[in-house]
CSV table of C-alpha atoms in Angstrom, one decimal:
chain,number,residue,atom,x,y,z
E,1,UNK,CA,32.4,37.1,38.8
E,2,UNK,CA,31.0,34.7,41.6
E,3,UNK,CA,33.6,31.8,42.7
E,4,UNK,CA,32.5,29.1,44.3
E,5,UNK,CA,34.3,25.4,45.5
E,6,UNK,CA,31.5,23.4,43.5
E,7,UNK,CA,28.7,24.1,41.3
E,8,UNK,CA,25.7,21.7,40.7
E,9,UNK,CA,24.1,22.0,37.7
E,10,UNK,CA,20.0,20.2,38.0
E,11,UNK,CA,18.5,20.5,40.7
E,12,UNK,CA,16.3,17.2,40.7
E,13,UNK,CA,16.8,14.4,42.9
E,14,UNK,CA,20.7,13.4,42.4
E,15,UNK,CA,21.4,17.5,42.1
E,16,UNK,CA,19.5,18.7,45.0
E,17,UNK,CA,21.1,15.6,46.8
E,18,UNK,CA,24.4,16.5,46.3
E,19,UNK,CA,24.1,20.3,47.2
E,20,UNK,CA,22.6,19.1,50.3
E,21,UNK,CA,26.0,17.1,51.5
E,22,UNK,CA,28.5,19.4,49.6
E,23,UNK,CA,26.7,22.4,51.7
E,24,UNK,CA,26.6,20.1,54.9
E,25,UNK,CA,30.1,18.9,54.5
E,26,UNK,CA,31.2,22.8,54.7
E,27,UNK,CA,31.9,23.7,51.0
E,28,UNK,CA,30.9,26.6,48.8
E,29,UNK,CA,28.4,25.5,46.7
E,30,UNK,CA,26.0,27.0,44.1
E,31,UNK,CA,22.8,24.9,42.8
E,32,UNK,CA,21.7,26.1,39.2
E,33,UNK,CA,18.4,25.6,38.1
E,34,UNK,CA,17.1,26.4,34.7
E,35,UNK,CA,13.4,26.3,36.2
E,36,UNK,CA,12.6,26.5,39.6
E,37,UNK,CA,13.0,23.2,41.8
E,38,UNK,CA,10.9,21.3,42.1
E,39,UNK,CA,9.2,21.3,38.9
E,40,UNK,CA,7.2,19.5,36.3
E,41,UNK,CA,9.6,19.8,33.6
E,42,UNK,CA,11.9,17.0,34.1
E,43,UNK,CA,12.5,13.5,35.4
E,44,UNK,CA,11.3,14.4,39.0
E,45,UNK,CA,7.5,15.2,39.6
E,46,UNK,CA,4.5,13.5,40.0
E,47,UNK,CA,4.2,12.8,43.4
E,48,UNK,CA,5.6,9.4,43.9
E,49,UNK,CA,8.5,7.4,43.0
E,50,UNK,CA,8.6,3.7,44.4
E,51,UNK,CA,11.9,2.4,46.6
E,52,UNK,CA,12.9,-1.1,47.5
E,53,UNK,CA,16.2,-2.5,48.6
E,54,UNK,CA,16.6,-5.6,46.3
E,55,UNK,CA,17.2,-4.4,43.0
E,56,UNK,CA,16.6,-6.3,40.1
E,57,UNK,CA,18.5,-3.8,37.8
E,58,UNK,CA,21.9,-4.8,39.8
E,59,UNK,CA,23.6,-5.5,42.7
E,60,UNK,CA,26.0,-3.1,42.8
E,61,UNK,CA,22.5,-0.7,43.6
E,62,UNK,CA,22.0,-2.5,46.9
E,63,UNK,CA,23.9,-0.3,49.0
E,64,UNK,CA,22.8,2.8,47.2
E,65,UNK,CA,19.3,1.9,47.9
E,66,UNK,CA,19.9,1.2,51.4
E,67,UNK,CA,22.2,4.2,52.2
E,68,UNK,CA,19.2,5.9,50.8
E,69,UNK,CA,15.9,4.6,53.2
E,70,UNK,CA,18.7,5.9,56.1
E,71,UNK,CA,19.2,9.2,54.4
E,72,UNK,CA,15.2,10.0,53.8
E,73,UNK,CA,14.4,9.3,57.3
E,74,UNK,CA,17.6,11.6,58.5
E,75,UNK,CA,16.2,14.3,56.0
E,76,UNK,CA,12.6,13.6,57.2
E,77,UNK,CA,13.7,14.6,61.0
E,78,UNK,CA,15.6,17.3,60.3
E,79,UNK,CA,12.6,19.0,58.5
E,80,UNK,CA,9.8,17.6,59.2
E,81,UNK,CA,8.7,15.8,55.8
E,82,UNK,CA,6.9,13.0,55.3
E,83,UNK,CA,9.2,11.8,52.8
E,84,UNK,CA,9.1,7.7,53.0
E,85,UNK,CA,6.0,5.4,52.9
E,86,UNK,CA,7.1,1.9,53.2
E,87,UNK,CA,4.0,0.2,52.4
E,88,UNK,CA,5.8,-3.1,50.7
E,89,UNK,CA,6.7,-3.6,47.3
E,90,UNK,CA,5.4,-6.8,44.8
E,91,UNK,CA,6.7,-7.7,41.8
E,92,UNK,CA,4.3,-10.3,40.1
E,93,UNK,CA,6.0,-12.2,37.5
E,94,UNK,CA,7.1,-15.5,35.6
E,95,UNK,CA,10.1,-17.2,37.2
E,96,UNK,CA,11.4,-18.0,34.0
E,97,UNK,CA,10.4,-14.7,32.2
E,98,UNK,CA,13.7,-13.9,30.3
E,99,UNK,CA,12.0,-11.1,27.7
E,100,UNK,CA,14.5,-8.7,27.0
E,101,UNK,CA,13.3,-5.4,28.6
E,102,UNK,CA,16.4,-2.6,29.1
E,103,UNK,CA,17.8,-2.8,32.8
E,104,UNK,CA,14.6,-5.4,33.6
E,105,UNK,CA,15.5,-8.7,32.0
E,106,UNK,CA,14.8,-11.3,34.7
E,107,UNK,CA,13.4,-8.7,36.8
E,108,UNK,CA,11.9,-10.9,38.9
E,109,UNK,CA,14.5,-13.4,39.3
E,110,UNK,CA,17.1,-11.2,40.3
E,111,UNK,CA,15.6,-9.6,42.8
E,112,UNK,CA,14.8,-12.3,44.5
E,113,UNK,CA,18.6,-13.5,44.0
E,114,UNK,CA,19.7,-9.9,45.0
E,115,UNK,CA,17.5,-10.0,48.3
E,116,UNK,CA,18.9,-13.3,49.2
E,117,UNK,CA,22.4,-12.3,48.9
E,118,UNK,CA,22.1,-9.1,50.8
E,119,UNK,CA,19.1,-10.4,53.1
E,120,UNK,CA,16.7,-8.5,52.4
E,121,UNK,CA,13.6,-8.8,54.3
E,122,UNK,CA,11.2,-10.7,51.5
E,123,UNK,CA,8.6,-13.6,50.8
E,124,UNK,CA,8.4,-15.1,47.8
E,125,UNK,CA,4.3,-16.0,46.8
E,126,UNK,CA,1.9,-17.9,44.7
E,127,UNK,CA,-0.4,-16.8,42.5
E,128,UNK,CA,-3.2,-18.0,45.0
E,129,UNK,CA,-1.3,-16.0,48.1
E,130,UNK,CA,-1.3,-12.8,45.9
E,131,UNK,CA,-4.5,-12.8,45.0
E,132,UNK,CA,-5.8,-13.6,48.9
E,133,UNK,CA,-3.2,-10.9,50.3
E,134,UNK,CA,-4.2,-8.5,48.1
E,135,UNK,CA,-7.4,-9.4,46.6
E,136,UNK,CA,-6.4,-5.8,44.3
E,137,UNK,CA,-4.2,-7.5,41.9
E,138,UNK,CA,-5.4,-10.6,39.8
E,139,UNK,CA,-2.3,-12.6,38.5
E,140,UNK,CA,-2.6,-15.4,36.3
E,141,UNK,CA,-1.4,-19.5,36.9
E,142,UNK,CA,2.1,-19.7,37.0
E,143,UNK,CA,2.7,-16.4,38.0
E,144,UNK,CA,4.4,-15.5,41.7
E,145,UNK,CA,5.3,-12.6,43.9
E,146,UNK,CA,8.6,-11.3,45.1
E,147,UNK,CA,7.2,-8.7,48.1
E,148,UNK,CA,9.4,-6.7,50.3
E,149,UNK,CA,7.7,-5.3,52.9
E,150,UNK,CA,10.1,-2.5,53.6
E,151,UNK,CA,9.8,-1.2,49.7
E,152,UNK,CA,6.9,1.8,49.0
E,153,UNK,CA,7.6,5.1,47.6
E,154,UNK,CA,9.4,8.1,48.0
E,155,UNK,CA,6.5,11.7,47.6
E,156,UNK,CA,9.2,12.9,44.4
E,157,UNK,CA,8.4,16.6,45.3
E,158,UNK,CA,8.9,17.1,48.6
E,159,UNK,CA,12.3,14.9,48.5
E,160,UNK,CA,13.5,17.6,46.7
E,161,UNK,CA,12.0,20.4,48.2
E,162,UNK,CA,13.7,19.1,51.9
E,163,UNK,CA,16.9,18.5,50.3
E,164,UNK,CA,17.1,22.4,49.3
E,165,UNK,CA,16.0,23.7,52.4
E,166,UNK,CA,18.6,22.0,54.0
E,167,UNK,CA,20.9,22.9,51.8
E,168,UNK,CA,20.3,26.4,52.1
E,169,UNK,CA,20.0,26.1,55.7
E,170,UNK,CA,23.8,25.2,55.7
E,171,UNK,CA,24.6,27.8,53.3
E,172,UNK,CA,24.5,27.0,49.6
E,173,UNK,CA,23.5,29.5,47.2
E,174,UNK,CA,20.2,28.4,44.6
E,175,UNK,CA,20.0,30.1,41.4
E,176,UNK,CA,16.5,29.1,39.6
E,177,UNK,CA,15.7,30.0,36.3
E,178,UNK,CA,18.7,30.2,35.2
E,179,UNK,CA,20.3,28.4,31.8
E,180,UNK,CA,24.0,26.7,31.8
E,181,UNK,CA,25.4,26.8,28.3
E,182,UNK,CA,28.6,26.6,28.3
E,183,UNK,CA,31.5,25.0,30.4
E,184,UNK,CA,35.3,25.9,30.0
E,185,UNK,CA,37.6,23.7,32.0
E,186,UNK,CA,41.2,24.8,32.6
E,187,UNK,CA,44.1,23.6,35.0
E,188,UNK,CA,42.0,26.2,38.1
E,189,UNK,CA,38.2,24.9,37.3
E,190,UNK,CA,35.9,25.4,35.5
E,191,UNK,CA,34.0,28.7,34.1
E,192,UNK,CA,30.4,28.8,33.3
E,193,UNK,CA,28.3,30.5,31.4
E,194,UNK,CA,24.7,31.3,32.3
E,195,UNK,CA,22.2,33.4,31.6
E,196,UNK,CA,22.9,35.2,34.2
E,197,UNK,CA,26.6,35.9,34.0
E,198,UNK,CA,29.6,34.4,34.3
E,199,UNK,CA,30.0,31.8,37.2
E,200,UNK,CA,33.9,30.1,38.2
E,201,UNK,CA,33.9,26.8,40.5
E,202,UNK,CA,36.5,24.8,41.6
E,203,UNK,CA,34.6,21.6,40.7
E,204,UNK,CA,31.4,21.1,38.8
E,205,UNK,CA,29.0,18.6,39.2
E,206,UNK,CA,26.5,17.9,35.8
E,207,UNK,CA,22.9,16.5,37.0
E,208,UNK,CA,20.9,18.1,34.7
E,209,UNK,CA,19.3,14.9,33.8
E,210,UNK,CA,17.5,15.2,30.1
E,211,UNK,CA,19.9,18.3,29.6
E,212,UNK,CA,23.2,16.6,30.3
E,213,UNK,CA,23.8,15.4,27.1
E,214,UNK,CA,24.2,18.6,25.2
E,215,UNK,CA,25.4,20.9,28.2
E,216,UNK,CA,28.7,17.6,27.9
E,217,UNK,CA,29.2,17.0,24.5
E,218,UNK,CA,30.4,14.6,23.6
E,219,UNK,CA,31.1,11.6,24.0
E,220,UNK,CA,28.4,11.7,26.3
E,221,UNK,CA,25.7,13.1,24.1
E,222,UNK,CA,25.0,9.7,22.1
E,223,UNK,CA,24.6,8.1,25.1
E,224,UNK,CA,22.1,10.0,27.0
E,225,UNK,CA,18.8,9.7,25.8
E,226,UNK,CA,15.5,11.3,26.3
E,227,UNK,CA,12.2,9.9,26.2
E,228,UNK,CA,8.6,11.0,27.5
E,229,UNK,CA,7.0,8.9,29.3
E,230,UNK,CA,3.3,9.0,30.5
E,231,UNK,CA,1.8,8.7,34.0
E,232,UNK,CA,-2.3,8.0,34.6
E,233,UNK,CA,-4.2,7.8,37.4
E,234,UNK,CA,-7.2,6.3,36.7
E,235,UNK,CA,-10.3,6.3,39.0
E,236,UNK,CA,-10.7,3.1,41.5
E,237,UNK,CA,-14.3,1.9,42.2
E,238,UNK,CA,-16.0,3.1,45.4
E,239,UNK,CA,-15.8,-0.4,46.4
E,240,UNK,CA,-12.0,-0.8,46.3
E,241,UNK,CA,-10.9,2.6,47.9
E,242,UNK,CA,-10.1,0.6,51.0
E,243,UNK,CA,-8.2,-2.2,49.3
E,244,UNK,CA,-6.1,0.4,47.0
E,245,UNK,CA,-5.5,2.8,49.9
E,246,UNK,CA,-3.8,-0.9,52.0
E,247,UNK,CA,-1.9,-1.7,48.4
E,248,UNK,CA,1.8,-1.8,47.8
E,249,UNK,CA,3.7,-0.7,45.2
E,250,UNK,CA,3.7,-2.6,42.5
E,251,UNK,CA,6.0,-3.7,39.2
E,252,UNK,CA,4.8,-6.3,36.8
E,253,UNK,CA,6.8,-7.7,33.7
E,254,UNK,CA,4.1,-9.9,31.6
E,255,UNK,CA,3.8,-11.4,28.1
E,256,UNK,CA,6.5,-11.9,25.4
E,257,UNK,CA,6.8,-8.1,24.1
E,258,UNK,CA,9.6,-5.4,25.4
E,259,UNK,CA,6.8,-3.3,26.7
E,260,UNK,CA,4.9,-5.6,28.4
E,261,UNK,CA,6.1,-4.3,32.0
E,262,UNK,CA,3.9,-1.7,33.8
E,263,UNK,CA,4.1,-0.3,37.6
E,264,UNK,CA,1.7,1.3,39.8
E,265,UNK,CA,1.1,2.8,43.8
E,266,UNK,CA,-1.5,2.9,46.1
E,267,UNK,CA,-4.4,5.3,46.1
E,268,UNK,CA,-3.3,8.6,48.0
E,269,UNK,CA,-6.2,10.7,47.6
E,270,UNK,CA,-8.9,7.9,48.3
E,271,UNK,CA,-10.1,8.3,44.6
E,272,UNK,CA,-7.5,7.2,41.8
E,273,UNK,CA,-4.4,5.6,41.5
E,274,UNK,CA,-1.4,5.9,39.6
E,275,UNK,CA,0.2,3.7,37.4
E,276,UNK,CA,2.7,3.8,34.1
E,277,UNK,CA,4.7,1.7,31.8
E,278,UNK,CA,8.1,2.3,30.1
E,279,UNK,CA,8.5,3.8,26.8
E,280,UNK,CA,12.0,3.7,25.2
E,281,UNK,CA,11.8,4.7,21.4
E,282,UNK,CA,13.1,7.7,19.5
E,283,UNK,CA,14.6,10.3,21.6
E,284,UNK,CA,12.8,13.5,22.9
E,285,UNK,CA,13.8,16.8,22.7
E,286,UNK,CA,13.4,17.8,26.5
E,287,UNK,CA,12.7,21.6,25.0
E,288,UNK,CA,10.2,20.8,23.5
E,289,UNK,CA,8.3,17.2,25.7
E,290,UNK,CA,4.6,17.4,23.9
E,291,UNK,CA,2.9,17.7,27.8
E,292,UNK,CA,-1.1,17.0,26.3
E,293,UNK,CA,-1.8,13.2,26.8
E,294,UNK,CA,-4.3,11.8,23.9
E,295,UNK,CA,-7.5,10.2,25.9
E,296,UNK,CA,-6.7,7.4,23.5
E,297,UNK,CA,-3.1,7.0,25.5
E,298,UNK,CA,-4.9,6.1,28.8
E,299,UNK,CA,-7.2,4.0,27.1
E,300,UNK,CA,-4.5,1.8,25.7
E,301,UNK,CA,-2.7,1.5,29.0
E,302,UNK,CA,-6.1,0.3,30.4
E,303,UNK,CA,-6.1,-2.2,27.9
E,304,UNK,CA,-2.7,-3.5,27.4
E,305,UNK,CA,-2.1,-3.5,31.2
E,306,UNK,CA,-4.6,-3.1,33.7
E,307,UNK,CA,-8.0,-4.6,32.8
E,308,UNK,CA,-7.1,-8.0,33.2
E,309,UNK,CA,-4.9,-7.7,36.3
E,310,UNK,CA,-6.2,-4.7,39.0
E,311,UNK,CA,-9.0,-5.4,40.4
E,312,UNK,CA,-11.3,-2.0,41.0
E,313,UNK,CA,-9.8,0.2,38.6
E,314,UNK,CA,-12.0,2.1,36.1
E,315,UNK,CA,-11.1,2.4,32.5
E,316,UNK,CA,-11.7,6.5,33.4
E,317,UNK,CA,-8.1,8.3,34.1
E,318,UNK,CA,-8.9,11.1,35.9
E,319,UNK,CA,-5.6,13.0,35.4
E,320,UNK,CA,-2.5,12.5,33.5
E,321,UNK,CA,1.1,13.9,33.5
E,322,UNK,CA,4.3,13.4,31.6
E,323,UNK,CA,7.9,12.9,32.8
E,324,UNK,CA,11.5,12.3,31.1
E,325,UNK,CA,13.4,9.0,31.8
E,326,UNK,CA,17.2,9.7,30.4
E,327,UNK,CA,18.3,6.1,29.6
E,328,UNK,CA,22.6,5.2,28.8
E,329,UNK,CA,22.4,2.2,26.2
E,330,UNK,CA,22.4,-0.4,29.2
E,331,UNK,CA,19.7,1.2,31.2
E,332,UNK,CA,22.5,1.6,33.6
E,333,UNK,CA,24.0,5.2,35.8
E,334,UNK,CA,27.1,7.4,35.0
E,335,UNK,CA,29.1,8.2,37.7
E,336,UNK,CA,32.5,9.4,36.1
E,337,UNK,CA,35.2,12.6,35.6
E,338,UNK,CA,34.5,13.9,31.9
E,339,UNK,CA,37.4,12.6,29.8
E,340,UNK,CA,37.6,16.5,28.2
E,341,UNK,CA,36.7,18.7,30.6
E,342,UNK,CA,38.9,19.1,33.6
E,343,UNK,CA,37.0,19.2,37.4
E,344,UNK,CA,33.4,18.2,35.3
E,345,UNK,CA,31.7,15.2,36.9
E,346,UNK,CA,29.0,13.5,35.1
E,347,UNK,CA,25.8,12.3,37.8
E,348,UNK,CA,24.0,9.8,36.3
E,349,UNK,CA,21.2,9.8,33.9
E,350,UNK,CA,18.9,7.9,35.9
E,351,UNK,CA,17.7,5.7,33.5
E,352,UNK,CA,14.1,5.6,34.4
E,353,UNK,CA,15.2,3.6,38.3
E,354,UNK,CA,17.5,6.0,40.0
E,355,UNK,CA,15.0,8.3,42.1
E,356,UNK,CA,15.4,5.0,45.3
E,357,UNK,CA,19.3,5.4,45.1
E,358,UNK,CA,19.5,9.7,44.8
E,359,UNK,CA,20.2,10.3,48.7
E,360,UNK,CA,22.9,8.2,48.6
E,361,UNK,CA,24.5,8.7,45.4
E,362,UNK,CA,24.3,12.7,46.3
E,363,UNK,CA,26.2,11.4,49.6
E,364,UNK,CA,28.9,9.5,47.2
E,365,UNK,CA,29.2,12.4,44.8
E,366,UNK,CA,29.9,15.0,47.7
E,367,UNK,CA,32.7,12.8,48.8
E,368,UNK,CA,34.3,12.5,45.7
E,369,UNK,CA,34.1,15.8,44.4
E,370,UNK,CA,35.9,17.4,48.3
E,371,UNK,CA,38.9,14.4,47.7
E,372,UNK,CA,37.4,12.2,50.8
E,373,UNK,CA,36.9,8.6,50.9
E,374,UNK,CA,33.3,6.9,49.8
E,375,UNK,CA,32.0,4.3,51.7
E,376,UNK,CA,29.8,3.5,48.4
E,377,UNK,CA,31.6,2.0,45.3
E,378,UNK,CA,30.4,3.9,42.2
E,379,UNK,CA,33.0,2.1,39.6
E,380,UNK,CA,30.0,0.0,38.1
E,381,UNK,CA,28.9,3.4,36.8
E,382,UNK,CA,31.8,4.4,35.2
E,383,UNK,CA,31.9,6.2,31.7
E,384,UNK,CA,34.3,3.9,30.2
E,385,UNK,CA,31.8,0.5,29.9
E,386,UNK,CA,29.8,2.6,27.4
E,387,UNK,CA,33.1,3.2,25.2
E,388,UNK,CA,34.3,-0.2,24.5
């Protein structure tokens, strides 16, 4: 039987993360995969995630989000990946736009508030300033902009991809393709069983993401649910390559309905951009995530969303993918020991807005599972909220 200090189960952004600073910091470590990182059959693919440092979702994610921007550039020169783009982040919105939307309600309002109180870098704009900075996006009277010019995105794929290499490079084993299904905790650790034989760690980290709920049991599976979501990249007009290539990152909560929120990136390939909205209905069975996107999807999202607010983008979507946002019942992390299981750490379901924050919480989680001291506070994501 292998023995090991810490095992990770998931290797997407917060697992790979964490193997990286549990490996750096000198421990054993295993990373187990049950497909081979990084990969398309998750929460973490698709080429781009966007980052910013106020976040409307909570204060208490400020400093993961800025730990973060200084862990991706320390990741990007110790391998050489282009990891971080910070080509501003906008938020176009109503002021007093209080729809209920899970983990966005008065998105644009608390961001500004949450860059104030941290001092964020940020303007706030009219509707007329939009439009003339970025002649791309069309918002309507009454609307305004939060930008931060330090936001953009994170490339999703390669984020992971450096945190494994470095990882290995300070000695962690990687086991891909290979299923967890079973965790026995006793006074000594914690035994796992794989489908490739029987592993024992001191300490055992959970980020498997869509899988975590039924690898923990409970009381952690009711809380943790799947979705699919849908991403599109949709063609831009010849004559708006330039403009969509200069764009930021955008987010933009509109109307009166839950759904009516839908963000978007600049064009990387000179040819299409990306964009998606939120769907959080009946839960998904990550197993079996129906991958073919209906022509009539795209068309909707070109309708509901984009045709009267991006300027240059063709109702043709060149490409499609799907993804899995794991969502608690407050849109919020967990960050927590499992109340059953001895040595088992629950990593936060992300929720659909933890990619910007992984670096650090990885950094955080490494701490806590060696017994040393956190400079980041992670009680807001403890278990216990959900419970009461």
């Amino acid at each position: 039987m292998q023995s090991f200090d810490v095992a990770v189960i998931g290797l997407g952004a917060m697992g790979s993360a964490t193997l990286w600073h549990l490996a750096k910091a000198g421990a054993q470590v295993i990373g187990i995969d049950r497909h081979a990182p990084p990969h398309s059959h998750g929460s973490t693919h698709g080429e781009t995630r966007i980052t910013r440092c106020a976040i409307g979702e909570g204060e208490a994610l400020v400093p993961l989000a800025l730990r973060s921007h200084q862990l991706w550039r320390e990741l990007e020169a110790e391998t050489g990946a282009d990891l971080l783009q910070q080509t501003g982040s906008l938020i176009i919105g109503r002021p007093d736009d209080k729809v209920h939307r899970p983990g966005r309600t008065g998105f644009l309002d608390r961001s500004i508030a949450s860059a104030r109180r941290f001092d964020i870098a940020h303007e706030v704009l009219s509707a007329a300033e939009i439009g003339h900075r970025f002649p791309n996006f069309r918002p309507q009277d009454g609307e305004v902009g939060y930008f931060e010019p330090g936001g953009g995105y994170l490339r999703a794929e390669a984020c992971v991809a450096a945190n494994l290499q470095l990882a290995q490079r300070h000695g962690a084993t990687i086991m891909v393709d290979t299923r967890v299904d079973t965790l026995a905790a006793d006074s000594g650790g914690v035994t796992l069983g794989t489908t490739a034989g029987t592993i024992r760690a001191g300490k055992v980290a959970v980020t498997a993401g869509a899988w975590a709920g039924a690898l923990l049991g409970a009381p952690f599976t009711p809380l943790l649910q799947p979705t699919r979501q849908v991403m599109h990249w949709f063609e831009v007009e010849p004559d708006h390559i330039e403009t969509w290539q200069r764009s930021p990152v955008f987010m933009w909560p509109h109307g009166t309905d839950q759904d009516g929120f839908f963000y978007g990136f600049p064009s990387l390939d000179g040819a299409t951009m990306k964009t998606a909205d939120e769907f959080y209905g009946a839960a998904s069975d990550p197993d079996a995530i129906d991958r073919v996107v209906p022509g009539e999807d795209s068309a909707r999202m070109y309708r509901s969303h984009l045709a009267d607010r991006l300027v240059g983008v063709s109702a043709r979507a060149a490409k499609t993918a799907t993804c899995i946002y794991t969502a608690t019942p407050d849109s919020g992390f967990v960050i927590d020991w499992h109340p059953r299981l001895a040595n088992v750490l629950a990593v936060s379901p992300c929720s659909g807005h933890g990619f910007k924050h992984s670096a650090a919480i990885g950094e955080a989680v490494s701490a806590t599972l060696l017994g040393q001291e956190s400079t980041l506070d992670l009680n807001p994501f403890a278990l216990a909220r959900l419970l009461d």
